[in-house]
Amino acid sequence: MTEGFENEIIEGTVEEIRFRNEQNGYTVIEISCDDELVTAVGVFADISVGESVKLSGAWSYHATFGRQFKVNEYERSMPHTTQQLYNYLASGAVKGIGPSTAEKIIAKFGEKSFDILENEPERLASIKGISVKKANDMSLDFKRQFAVRNIMIGLETYGMTPGECIKAYKLFGSNAVERVLENPYDMCVSGSGISFERADAISENLPSPPRDSYRLKAGILHIVTYNLYSDGHTCLPRHKLIKTACDYLCTDADSIDILIDELCGEKRLVSMEIGKKEFIFSPEAYHDEKSISDRIKVFLKFPPPERKTLYKEIETVEAQLKIKYAENQKEAIQTAVNKGMLILTGGPGTGKTTTLKGIIKLFENEGLEIALAAPTGRAAKRMSELTGKQAKTIHRLLEVEWDEQDKPAFKRNLRNPLECEALIVDELSMVDINLFACLLAALPFGCRLIMVGDSDQLPAVGAGNVLSDLIASGLLPVVRLNEVFRQALDSLIVTNAHRIVRGEEIIIDNKDSDFFFMERRSAYDAAQTVAALYSKRLPDAYGYSPFSDIQVICPSRKGEAGTVRLNSVLQELINPQTGGKNELTVGFRLFREGDKVMQIKNNYNIVWEKGKETGEGIFNGDIGIITQIDKKGEFAVIKFDDDRCATYMRDQFEEIELAYAVTVHKSQGSEFKAVVMPVVSVIPQLKYRNLLYTAVTRARERLILVGSRQEIFEMAKNDKNMRRYSALRTMLMEGEI
């Protein structure tokens, strides 16, 4: 597909809305233009069938599907003939009016219909089937559309895009223009999609600059939010926040100090003392950690009915499952049943799964309703395969839905708790504070809670240190499985994983094992070797599929041996352009039918199908294959590993990346038959123990490290992980239970 560069203007009447993304206004419309039906794409605010439009943009030419007009700017005018008026109202543009009602309104009021709707809605009540209330509701919705149009006109003057205008309207309603003129930084609220940097740019186009305090406050909030969502800190030491803000905003410490106090007074930030130092939180992060702490203490104060599990009951389970439990496994089973709350942790080969099976069996023998959950689809699928019981993602368990502000919420909550009597959560190290707070809120009193995870792995991609903080508080029963079973000792993957945790030198020269090392001196050579292993050598030697069995895992996105470069190389090796495969280019990224891809952020609004089942939500880390690309409609169908199929429009591909190679952080919760990892030219910030450990423990049958022997040893010895500030441990240890 090639695009024209000359700007053109076309005019016509909107005949059909083919697609509209309500979140950002991206719309595909059909317009009649000089007796021709033209497809136009762009960001439009509540455009409707029947409107006359003047579009400015350029043509895009498709080899197969012809032309599309990509719109940069547009003007619109309301319908004026009775036929256009009818088409507009019959399209459903105004809530409460469909084809039948539209026909009645046009028949009675003709070309005055819009004037009646806007200024005399009570007259609509003279039509059979329209009450006074319904007439007023219709009028309000009609006027709302005019408000959006006026806002678009007002804000585009200051360099705001149509999509940003829509976001401003959703934030501020009919006062959007006045609010933006006074303080454009008010748009930098979490989830608005308008960044601090963008608000900074918009402010430069305003007729008069906003108050300096508006900018500085927004900048401080931006720093706190960035550290929450990008670095996982739930809070920051006040002195570090002041220094960072001074450098970022080019101002003095006294000004920042005063404004932090003001923001705390306005409850836009929260202050708390931890270890005689003051820490600053966003209200959301503080609420989540406080909620977790309070809820845990309530569960400990009002535990499930106490019972005593006898050793003979465990012996019966051993006979049923044909398992012989070690002493600390028996301790875990007893604690789970007797105390009702347990953290079960341990590395690979220590028997977490077999212990879990025993706990489930005893719960079943008691007749308890059991629920199993994990943070990702892959982790839930793996949990189901290992336990033989159905497991759901935490989001599906809590029944995610949308609230009135189009933000994700859960049907299962404090007022509508889960109906299980025992909940087992796997991969707890991946769960962030917000999701864990929501899960605990939905847990009914008397429900047993078993939390399983490996505390030596990386913390969650999201905010907080949930698993580590829970263990460190000393408040909850914890059983750490540390005995590696004989069959697991045959695996050098397992042996080396435990050596990494203990800071011991790992074994990398044993050729007759499942753990291999291939020395390469440069990142380029390492990347070439990784590509050969992934595309040919491993599939030829072991029959592995590059799509489902092998995963390249990298410490970083950047560099010759980073995910960005390797994905480009592997795409051409594994899924080259043959047989006329359709492609979609988004920015600098090329996607092709047959590509292996990953969702890189939670999206609660994507609809998926799985057989006869439907639902909403594709989440960070979900991996799938692009099965279809429609070039004309600019959408693609992705089939994920758990057999869910979802349709993605072009703009949603901002949340999709190629997944032949993924970072260690993105691989959490997954397990693959074979893992290939380049370890060369690793940046110092990523050269630490639990990153290497997490990567190694993703491999089930084969692990191949490619690169520098010295760098591997340096990572294994470095236990100084990137520090993550959080307050959950302190909150749990304070106060009474």
XYZ file of C-alpha atoms in Angstrom:
737
model
C 0.000 0.000 0.000
C 1.339 3.419 -0.938
C 0.074 6.762 0.247
C -0.353 10.025 -1.603
C 1.408 13.094 -0.244
C -0.703 15.885 -1.770
C -3.441 17.213 0.467
C -6.868 17.043 -1.158
C -10.371 18.154 -0.186
C -13.493 16.103 -0.808
C -17.110 16.805 0.176
C -20.092 14.537 0.641
C -22.769 13.107 2.910
C -22.105 10.386 5.504
C -23.949 7.251 4.396
C -22.648 4.635 6.869
C -20.504 4.324 9.996
C -18.496 1.136 9.402
C -16.475 1.261 12.608
C -16.015 3.558 15.595
C -13.636 3.254 18.547
C -15.463 4.994 21.392
C -12.244 5.395 23.387
C -10.287 7.521 20.918
C -12.805 8.509 18.215
C -11.083 6.589 15.387
C -13.845 6.028 12.811
C -14.317 4.429 9.396
C -17.124 6.055 7.389
C -18.657 5.721 3.936
C -19.559 9.017 2.258
C -21.345 9.698 -1.022
C -19.128 12.009 -3.056
C -19.945 12.931 -6.682
C -22.141 9.823 -7.087
C -19.319 7.651 -5.732
C -19.153 5.837 -2.392
C -15.831 6.673 -0.691
C -14.285 5.105 2.412
C -12.750 7.685 4.755
C -10.777 6.979 7.931
C -9.753 9.318 10.737
C -10.642 10.640 14.177
C -14.139 12.141 14.199
C -16.167 13.357 17.160
C -19.632 11.748 17.214
C -20.086 12.023 13.455
C -23.392 10.591 12.295
C -25.143 9.322 9.188
C -26.773 12.126 7.206
C -24.217 14.819 8.006
C -22.555 16.820 5.250
C -18.771 16.814 5.575
C -15.792 18.550 4.004
C -12.693 16.387 4.424
C -9.041 17.322 4.019
C -6.469 14.560 3.667
C -4.709 12.184 1.281
C -5.581 9.030 -0.613
C -4.177 5.621 0.308
C -3.980 3.093 -2.508
C -4.437 -0.629 -1.904
C -3.279 -3.096 -4.562
C -6.410 -5.183 -4.017
C -9.021 -3.036 -2.286
C -8.722 0.327 -4.035
C -8.694 3.707 -2.332
C -9.215 5.008 1.181
C -9.170 8.678 2.126
C -7.121 9.357 5.277
C -8.491 12.470 6.944
C -6.306 15.107 8.618
C -8.960 17.806 9.144
C -12.667 18.074 8.526
C -15.617 20.433 8.646
C -19.200 19.354 9.103
C -22.634 20.818 8.720
C -25.898 19.468 10.044
C -28.367 17.845 7.605
C -30.860 20.277 6.095
C -33.119 18.413 3.639
C -35.897 16.266 5.095
C -34.241 13.126 3.682
C -30.902 14.019 5.315
C -32.709 14.835 8.563
C -34.418 11.453 8.493
C -31.148 9.595 7.700
C -29.438 11.355 10.604
C -32.137 10.599 13.186
C -32.832 7.066 11.916
C -29.134 6.159 12.283
C -29.419 6.214 16.084
C -27.245 9.316 16.417
C -29.624 10.646 19.087
C -30.336 8.254 21.948
C -33.969 7.151 22.023
C -34.619 7.797 18.333
C -34.652 4.961 15.829
C -36.076 4.649 12.285
C -39.718 4.470 13.390
C -39.529 7.451 15.768
C -37.455 9.409 13.228
C -40.172 8.907 10.613
C -42.848 10.226 13.002
C -40.773 13.293 13.959
C -39.962 14.204 10.324
C -43.576 13.628 9.277
C -44.842 16.029 11.953
C -42.177 18.754 12.022
C -40.339 18.441 8.690
C -37.356 20.767 8.297
C -38.056 22.280 11.751
C -37.292 18.952 13.464
C -33.816 19.961 14.700
C -35.060 23.297 16.013
C -37.806 21.467 17.926
C -35.287 18.976 19.332
C -33.005 21.737 20.559
C -35.412 24.444 21.733
C -38.920 23.004 22.177
C -38.554 19.328 23.095
C -41.889 19.318 24.948
C -43.617 19.462 21.537
C -42.189 16.028 20.729
C -44.458 14.624 23.455
C -47.429 15.223 21.140
C -46.211 12.235 19.120
C -47.636 8.900 20.255
C -45.046 6.856 22.157
C -42.899 9.841 23.243
C -43.310 10.917 26.860
C -42.246 14.320 28.187
C -39.278 12.683 29.960
C -38.220 10.825 26.832
C -38.505 14.027 24.781
C -36.270 15.897 27.256
C -33.725 13.044 27.238
C -33.606 13.172 23.435
C -33.049 16.921 23.547
C -30.226 16.614 26.106
C -28.383 14.070 23.965
C -28.871 16.232 20.865
C -27.435 19.270 22.672
C -24.506 17.182 23.937
C -23.487 16.551 20.337
C -23.437 20.285 19.648
C -21.282 20.732 22.755
C -18.740 18.217 21.435
C -18.668 19.990 18.064
C -18.066 23.387 19.659
C -15.327 21.945 21.851
C -13.620 20.426 18.810
C -13.649 23.800 17.071
C -12.437 25.622 20.197
C -9.588 23.293 21.128
C -8.222 22.420 17.704
C -7.254 26.107 17.455
C -4.575 25.432 20.082
C -3.021 22.491 18.281
C -4.998 19.717 19.957
C -5.831 16.677 17.844
C -9.444 15.480 17.425
C -8.650 12.516 19.689
C -7.336 14.838 22.405
C -10.437 17.026 22.067
C -12.622 13.983 22.692
C -10.551 13.068 25.762
C -10.898 16.637 27.068
C -14.667 16.480 26.600
C -14.850 13.165 28.470
C -12.843 14.681 31.330
C -14.518 18.096 31.622
C -17.815 17.938 29.731
C -19.174 21.145 28.222
C -16.620 23.276 30.136
C -13.682 21.643 28.359
C -12.511 24.730 26.444
C -12.523 26.951 29.552
C -10.771 24.290 31.647
C -8.017 23.726 29.076
C -7.449 27.471 28.608
C -7.096 27.953 32.352
C -5.033 24.838 33.131
C -4.112 22.352 30.369
C -2.275 20.275 32.977
C -5.625 19.175 34.392
C -5.703 16.793 31.430
C -2.744 14.817 32.818
C -4.870 12.561 34.981
C -4.122 8.859 35.150
C -5.603 6.975 32.219
C -6.534 10.099 30.213
C -3.992 9.300 27.505
C -2.642 12.875 27.577
C 0.862 13.000 29.026
C 2.539 15.758 30.991
C 4.881 16.385 28.060
C 1.915 16.760 25.699
C 0.146 19.161 28.084
C 3.402 21.143 28.192
C 3.332 21.424 24.401
C -0.356 22.441 24.324
C 0.242 25.142 26.949
C 2.735 26.850 24.617
C -0.051 27.401 22.049
C -2.493 29.021 24.483
C -3.142 32.781 24.293
C -1.814 33.231 27.835
C 0.414 30.826 29.780
C -1.094 28.967 32.740
C 0.128 29.600 36.289
C 3.558 28.188 37.000
C 2.199 26.332 40.042
C -0.175 24.380 37.749
C 2.771 23.105 35.726
C 4.923 22.284 38.747
C 2.135 20.408 40.535
C 1.346 18.415 37.419
C 5.043 17.640 37.009
C 5.317 16.338 40.578
C 2.242 14.138 40.063
C 3.701 12.920 36.767
C 6.935 11.822 38.490
C 5.035 9.924 41.201
C 2.766 8.273 38.603
C 5.667 7.406 36.291
C 7.538 5.700 39.124
C 4.373 3.797 40.039
C 3.524 2.442 36.586
C 6.968 2.247 34.957
C 9.289 1.338 37.836
C 6.859 -0.358 40.227
C 7.446 1.968 43.203
C 4.312 2.423 45.303
C 5.949 5.393 47.028
C 9.071 7.576 46.882
C 11.262 9.049 49.627
C 10.353 12.727 49.854
C 13.949 13.909 49.455
C 14.358 11.856 46.246
C 11.074 13.176 44.858
C 12.193 16.762 45.526
C 15.568 16.247 43.811
C 14.018 14.506 40.782
C 11.344 17.205 40.431
C 13.916 20.008 40.638
C 15.984 18.458 37.847
C 13.000 17.571 35.657
C 11.080 20.822 36.056
C 14.096 23.167 36.257
C 13.058 24.830 39.507
C 14.221 25.152 43.128
C 13.783 22.730 46.037
C 11.804 25.167 48.216
C 9.101 25.560 45.557
C 8.761 21.780 45.149
C 8.737 21.255 48.924
C 5.869 23.723 49.371
C 3.871 22.270 46.471
C 4.226 18.701 47.785
C 2.654 19.909 51.055
C -0.136 21.584 49.078
C -0.765 18.424 47.031
C -0.933 16.368 50.229
C -3.373 18.923 51.692
C -5.481 18.601 48.525
C -5.330 14.793 48.938
C -3.734 14.425 45.517
C -0.700 12.908 47.248
C -0.366 10.991 50.516
C 2.488 11.220 53.023
C 3.572 8.435 55.388
C 6.574 7.922 57.647
C 8.466 4.654 57.165
C 11.538 4.010 59.300
C 11.798 7.680 60.338
C 11.759 8.783 56.682
C 8.878 10.466 54.894
C 7.514 8.738 51.804
C 5.075 10.133 49.234
C 2.356 8.043 47.551
C -0.273 8.525 44.920
C -3.680 8.134 46.638
C -4.382 5.018 44.542
C -1.182 3.232 45.563
C -1.620 4.156 49.229
C -5.224 2.952 49.168
C -4.255 -0.373 47.548
C -1.475 -1.191 50.023
C -3.576 -0.052 52.994
C -6.528 -2.097 51.728
C -4.355 -5.222 51.419
C -2.960 -4.726 54.923
C -6.356 -4.110 56.513
C -7.994 -7.027 54.731
C -5.213 -9.479 55.650
C -5.526 -8.456 59.312
C -9.304 -8.968 59.224
C -8.870 -12.469 57.760
C -6.331 -13.329 60.453
C -8.675 -12.029 63.135
C -11.644 -13.996 61.778
C -10.130 -17.192 60.328
C -12.075 -20.140 58.838
C -13.418 -22.755 61.265
C -10.442 -24.488 62.868
C -9.848 -28.176 62.304
C -6.962 -30.553 62.809
C -5.606 -32.513 59.866
C -4.209 -35.822 61.024
C -1.190 -37.484 59.460
C -3.351 -40.464 58.533
C -5.468 -38.199 56.328
C -2.335 -37.102 54.489
C -1.279 -40.754 54.199
C -4.652 -41.497 52.583
C -4.066 -38.691 50.086
C -0.558 -40.044 49.388
C -2.094 -43.403 48.536
C -4.788 -41.811 46.346
C -2.311 -39.634 44.443
C 0.556 -42.170 44.548
C 2.830 -39.556 46.118
C 5.220 -39.657 49.055
C 5.399 -36.260 50.760
C 8.444 -34.803 52.494
C 8.014 -33.351 55.968
C 7.807 -29.708 54.906
C 5.241 -30.624 52.242
C 3.119 -32.251 54.947
C 3.565 -29.119 57.050
C 2.266 -27.028 54.136
C -0.789 -29.256 53.676
C -1.602 -29.172 57.384
C -1.180 -25.393 57.583
C -3.432 -24.836 54.571
C -6.231 -26.934 56.019
C -5.875 -26.018 59.685
C -5.094 -22.313 59.553
C -6.882 -21.446 56.350
C -4.169 -19.105 55.109
C -0.780 -20.065 53.681
C 2.045 -18.766 51.527
C 3.710 -21.689 49.765
C 7.021 -20.770 48.167
C 10.001 -22.578 46.713
C 12.120 -22.959 43.614
C 11.845 -25.451 40.751
C 11.840 -29.149 41.594
C 10.845 -28.620 45.246
C 7.347 -30.075 44.868
C 5.025 -27.076 44.917
C 2.653 -28.710 42.428
C 2.470 -32.056 44.224
C 1.912 -30.235 47.519
C -0.856 -28.230 45.885
C -2.515 -31.434 44.671
C -2.581 -32.714 48.254
C -4.145 -29.491 49.533
C -6.785 -29.612 46.792
C -7.554 -33.269 47.564
C -8.096 -32.593 51.273
C -10.281 -29.563 50.461
C -12.321 -31.787 48.129
C -12.635 -34.433 50.840
C -14.122 -31.713 53.067
C -16.609 -30.842 50.336
C -15.285 -27.293 49.905
C -16.030 -25.215 46.794
C -12.538 -24.540 45.373
C -11.417 -21.837 42.936
C -8.022 -21.733 41.216
C -6.577 -18.558 39.719
C -3.389 -17.112 38.224
C -2.466 -13.644 36.950
C -2.101 -14.505 33.232
C -3.808 -16.753 30.713
C -0.659 -18.816 30.194
C -0.150 -19.255 33.948
C -3.807 -20.251 34.421
C -3.579 -22.763 31.561
C -0.417 -24.251 33.064
C -2.039 -24.431 36.499
C -4.988 -26.318 34.993
C -2.673 -28.802 33.249
C -0.607 -29.456 36.399
C -3.488 -29.803 38.874
C -6.180 -31.286 36.645
C -8.599 -28.600 37.882
C -9.942 -25.632 35.940
C -8.056 -22.416 36.686
C -9.053 -18.916 35.588
C -7.171 -15.676 35.284
C -7.766 -13.429 38.288
C -9.530 -10.954 35.994
C -11.976 -13.599 34.768
C -12.492 -14.900 38.285
C -13.428 -11.398 39.462
C -15.597 -10.825 36.341
C -14.123 -7.669 34.894
C -16.548 -5.036 33.559
C -16.624 -1.277 32.794
C -17.721 1.445 35.176
C -19.458 4.721 34.272
C -16.101 6.400 33.476
C -15.135 3.599 31.042
C -12.599 2.273 33.534
C -12.225 -1.423 34.389
C -13.963 -2.621 37.511
C -14.906 -6.013 38.892
C -18.387 -7.438 39.463
C -16.945 -9.490 42.295
C -16.079 -7.119 45.128
C -16.778 -6.316 48.778
C -20.546 -6.159 48.151
C -20.660 -9.128 45.779
C -17.979 -11.564 47.006
C -16.799 -14.762 45.362
C -18.766 -17.885 46.169
C -15.795 -20.174 46.795
C -14.785 -21.620 50.157
C -11.117 -22.036 49.232
C -9.064 -19.972 46.786
C -5.655 -21.014 45.476
C -3.631 -18.330 43.675
C -0.537 -19.334 41.725
C 2.366 -17.124 40.523
C 1.735 -14.553 43.250
C 5.077 -12.886 42.506
C 3.440 -11.542 39.319
C 0.444 -9.962 41.078
C 0.593 -6.195 41.642
C -0.951 -4.265 44.538
C -4.077 -3.140 42.690
C -5.085 -6.597 41.480
C -4.303 -8.180 44.855
C -6.336 -5.528 46.689
C -9.298 -6.227 44.390
C -8.907 -9.982 44.898
C -8.847 -9.706 48.707
C -11.863 -7.374 48.641
C -13.856 -10.065 46.811
C -12.805 -12.850 49.182
C -15.655 -13.904 51.519
C -15.078 -14.329 55.241
C -14.245 -17.895 56.166
C -12.666 -18.597 52.774
C -9.307 -20.332 52.858
C -6.577 -18.554 50.888
C -3.523 -20.406 49.591
C -0.918 -18.231 47.852
C 1.761 -19.932 45.768
C 4.822 -18.294 44.259
C 8.578 -18.178 43.938
C 9.906 -15.265 45.987
C 13.271 -15.425 44.195
C 11.732 -14.400 40.878
C 11.318 -10.865 39.590
C 8.532 -8.807 41.172
C 5.366 -7.975 39.236
C 5.495 -5.825 36.115
C 2.936 -3.628 37.902
C 3.441 -1.789 41.173
C 4.542 -3.269 44.476
C 6.310 -6.241 46.073
C 3.251 -8.223 47.134
C 4.749 -11.681 47.662
C 8.045 -10.490 49.165
C 6.323 -7.997 51.482
C 3.795 -10.582 52.691
C 6.618 -13.015 53.536
C 8.870 -10.355 55.105
C 6.090 -9.096 57.403
C 6.148 -12.370 59.346
C 2.398 -12.035 59.790
C 1.271 -14.959 57.633
C 2.070 -18.667 57.801
C 4.849 -19.359 55.265
C 6.180 -22.751 54.215
C 9.296 -22.626 52.052
C 9.976 -25.835 50.140
C 13.741 -26.142 49.828
C 14.357 -29.852 49.259
C 15.008 -30.613 45.590
C 13.617 -34.064 44.768
C 15.766 -36.766 43.242
C 14.080 -36.742 39.823
C 14.514 -32.954 39.641
C 18.204 -33.246 40.558
C 18.744 -34.969 37.190
C 17.997 -31.589 35.611
C 20.873 -29.123 35.400
C 18.266 -26.401 34.843
C 16.910 -27.076 38.337
C 20.375 -27.527 39.862
C 21.661 -24.267 38.401
C 18.514 -22.374 39.371
C 19.189 -23.222 43.007
C 22.889 -22.425 42.629
C 21.928 -18.981 41.283
C 19.693 -18.343 44.315
C 22.486 -19.360 46.693
C 25.038 -17.230 44.836
C 27.109 -20.289 43.895
C 28.980 -20.722 40.631
C 26.721 -22.357 38.069
C 27.682 -25.366 35.946
C 27.747 -24.479 32.254
C 30.181 -26.954 30.664
C 28.232 -30.206 31.059
C 27.423 -31.270 27.491
C 25.176 -34.183 28.556
C 22.484 -32.134 30.231
C 19.472 -29.909 29.606
C 21.472 -26.727 30.326
C 23.795 -25.559 27.530
C 26.203 -22.686 27.094
C 27.518 -21.400 23.753
C 30.214 -18.769 24.062
C 29.989 -15.784 21.711
C 32.132 -12.681 22.141
C 29.914 -10.059 20.488
C 26.235 -9.219 20.598
C 26.060 -9.623 16.804
C 27.506 -13.163 16.927
C 25.215 -14.057 19.822
C 22.175 -12.805 17.905
C 23.136 -14.857 14.823
C 23.504 -17.992 16.954
C 20.201 -17.379 18.745
C 18.463 -16.974 15.383
C 19.944 -20.234 14.063
C 18.970 -22.149 17.219
C 15.424 -20.815 17.138
C 14.725 -21.225 13.434
C 16.536 -24.455 12.554
C 18.826 -26.227 15.003
C 16.353 -26.854 17.853
C 13.408 -27.713 15.550
C 15.619 -30.132 13.566
C 17.181 -31.763 16.634
C 14.122 -32.086 18.888
C 11.089 -31.475 16.692
C 10.248 -28.269 18.586
C 7.886 -25.704 17.077
C 9.263 -22.144 17.087
C 5.715 -20.895 17.646
C 4.662 -23.007 20.646
C 7.737 -24.770 22.082
C 10.723 -22.397 21.832
C 11.022 -18.915 23.318
C 13.870 -16.433 23.001
C 14.147 -14.465 26.254
C 16.339 -11.360 26.438
C 17.461 -9.193 29.363
C 16.684 -6.035 27.362
C 14.728 -4.650 24.413
C 17.706 -2.703 23.103
C 20.893 -3.642 21.319
C 21.914 -6.162 18.693
C 20.811 -9.021 20.978
C 17.693 -7.249 22.310
C 14.097 -8.157 21.556
C 13.488 -5.420 18.981
C 16.351 -6.458 16.709
C 15.884 -10.208 17.228
C 12.150 -10.032 16.492
C 12.893 -8.426 13.145
C 15.480 -11.095 12.295
C 13.352 -14.016 13.475
C 10.226 -12.766 11.696
C 12.033 -13.007 8.358
C 13.411 -16.465 9.187
C 10.274 -18.012 10.669
C 7.489 -16.167 8.851
C 8.832 -14.632 5.620
C 6.653 -12.899 3.036
C 5.592 -15.862 0.932
C 2.306 -16.904 -0.607
C 0.838 -13.409 -0.599
C 0.474 -13.085 3.183
C -1.322 -9.888 4.156
C 0.666 -7.332 6.143
C -0.109 -4.358 8.366
C 2.388 -1.574 9.071
C 1.914 0.381 12.305
C 4.489 3.124 12.739
C 7.869 1.482 12.128
C 6.574 -2.019 12.910
C 5.485 -4.607 10.357
C 2.995 -7.341 11.208
C 2.288 -10.286 8.932
C -0.264 -13.100 8.882
C 1.284 -16.002 10.811
C 3.326 -13.793 13.150
C 3.759 -14.681 16.821
C 2.681 -11.662 18.886
C 2.176 -10.566 22.500
C -0.249 -8.170 24.175
C 1.902 -5.703 26.147
C -0.674 -3.984 28.377
C -3.994 -4.888 29.969
C -6.939 -4.035 27.718
C -10.254 -4.778 29.375
C -12.285 -3.709 26.338
C -11.159 -6.194 23.660
C -13.915 -8.728 22.940
C -12.811 -12.340 22.485
C -14.499 -15.569 21.431
C -13.678 -19.142 22.387
C -16.092 -21.538 20.765
C -19.523 -20.489 22.006
C -18.024 -18.549 24.914
C -17.428 -14.796 24.681
C -15.864 -12.299 27.045
C -13.825 -9.125 27.318
C -10.194 -8.508 28.196
C -6.789 -9.421 26.759
C -3.981 -8.939 29.228
C -0.304 -8.065 29.457
C 1.790 -11.101 28.469
C -0.863 -13.004 26.485
C 0.770 -14.606 23.402
C -0.937 -15.567 20.157
C -0.688 -15.925 16.365
C -2.074 -13.488 13.789
C -4.420 -15.712 11.774
C -5.880 -13.023 9.490
C -5.174 -9.465 8.376
C -7.868 -7.536 6.509
C -6.021 -4.788 4.613
C -9.173 -2.986 3.527
C -10.740 -2.846 6.974
C -7.317 -2.458 8.629
C -7.979 -5.078 11.277
C -6.485 -8.420 12.265
C -7.617 -11.576 14.061
C -5.298 -13.014 16.716
C -5.683 -16.509 18.176
C -4.160 -16.695 21.655
C -2.561 -19.729 23.325
C -5.698 -20.527 25.317
C -7.736 -20.614 22.052
C -9.402 -17.216 22.550
C -9.761 -15.283 19.284
C -9.895 -11.476 19.247
C -10.209 -8.866 16.503
C -7.805 -5.919 16.664
C -8.316 -2.659 14.788
C -5.239 -0.870 13.471
C -4.982 1.567 16.384
C -5.103 -1.309 18.896
C -1.835 -2.652 17.449
C -0.072 -0.048 19.591
C -0.589 -2.664 22.345
C 0.853 -5.561 20.306
C 4.489 -6.579 19.738
C 6.177 -9.420 17.896
C 6.889 -12.213 20.377
C 9.548 -14.417 18.806
C 11.764 -12.752 21.410
C 10.454 -11.273 24.679
C 12.063 -9.678 27.713
C 12.514 -11.627 30.934
C 9.875 -9.435 32.596
C 7.326 -10.322 29.899
C 8.081 -14.056 30.219
C 7.002 -14.230 33.868
C 4.337 -16.805 34.612
C 5.106 -18.758 31.440
C 6.979 -21.990 30.870
C 8.411 -23.228 27.570
C 9.907 -26.508 26.436
C 13.022 -24.678 25.278
C 14.415 -21.257 26.148
C 17.255 -19.509 24.319
C 18.788 -16.491 26.066
C 21.503 -14.142 24.819
C 23.710 -12.928 27.680
C 26.214 -10.496 26.232
C 26.631 -6.716 26.525
C 23.970 -6.693 29.258
C 23.573 -3.186 30.691
C 24.629 -2.897 34.378
C 21.079 -2.048 35.555
C 19.880 -5.464 34.324
C 22.880 -7.541 35.353
C 21.417 -9.052 38.529
C 20.569 -12.418 40.031
C 16.789 -12.703 40.053
C 16.549 -11.610 36.415
C 18.819 -14.506 35.412
C 16.992 -16.850 37.794
C 13.586 -15.909 36.357
C 14.805 -16.563 32.808
C 16.382 -19.911 33.684
C 13.234 -21.166 35.437
C 11.104 -20.496 32.317
C 12.698 -23.558 30.621
C 11.150 -26.982 31.094
C 13.308 -29.250 28.871
C 16.156 -27.246 27.343
C 17.963 -24.014 28.214
C 20.670 -22.513 26.009
C 22.622 -19.457 27.163
C 24.496 -17.715 24.363
C 27.167 -15.124 25.044
C 29.683 -14.246 27.728
C 30.666 -16.684 30.465
C 31.884 -13.756 32.578
C 28.584 -11.857 32.310
C 26.585 -14.944 33.277
C 28.694 -15.372 36.427
C 28.395 -11.646 37.217
C 24.599 -11.817 37.005
C 24.467 -14.922 39.199
C 26.594 -13.269 41.904
C 24.859 -9.885 41.941
C 22.028 -10.024 44.495
C 21.624 -6.217 44.594
C 18.342 -6.093 42.730
C 16.878 -2.838 41.506
C 15.237 -1.502 44.642
C 11.495 -1.119 44.612
C 9.959 1.176 47.231
C 6.793 -0.116 48.883
C 5.021 0.187 52.228
C 2.984 -3.021 52.490
C 5.436 -4.766 54.816
C 5.427 -1.773 57.206
C 1.632 -1.496 57.122
C 1.244 -5.203 57.904
C 3.629 -4.984 60.856
C 1.999 -1.883 62.354
C -1.070 -1.887 64.569
C -2.942 -4.764 66.120
C -4.728 -7.718 64.606
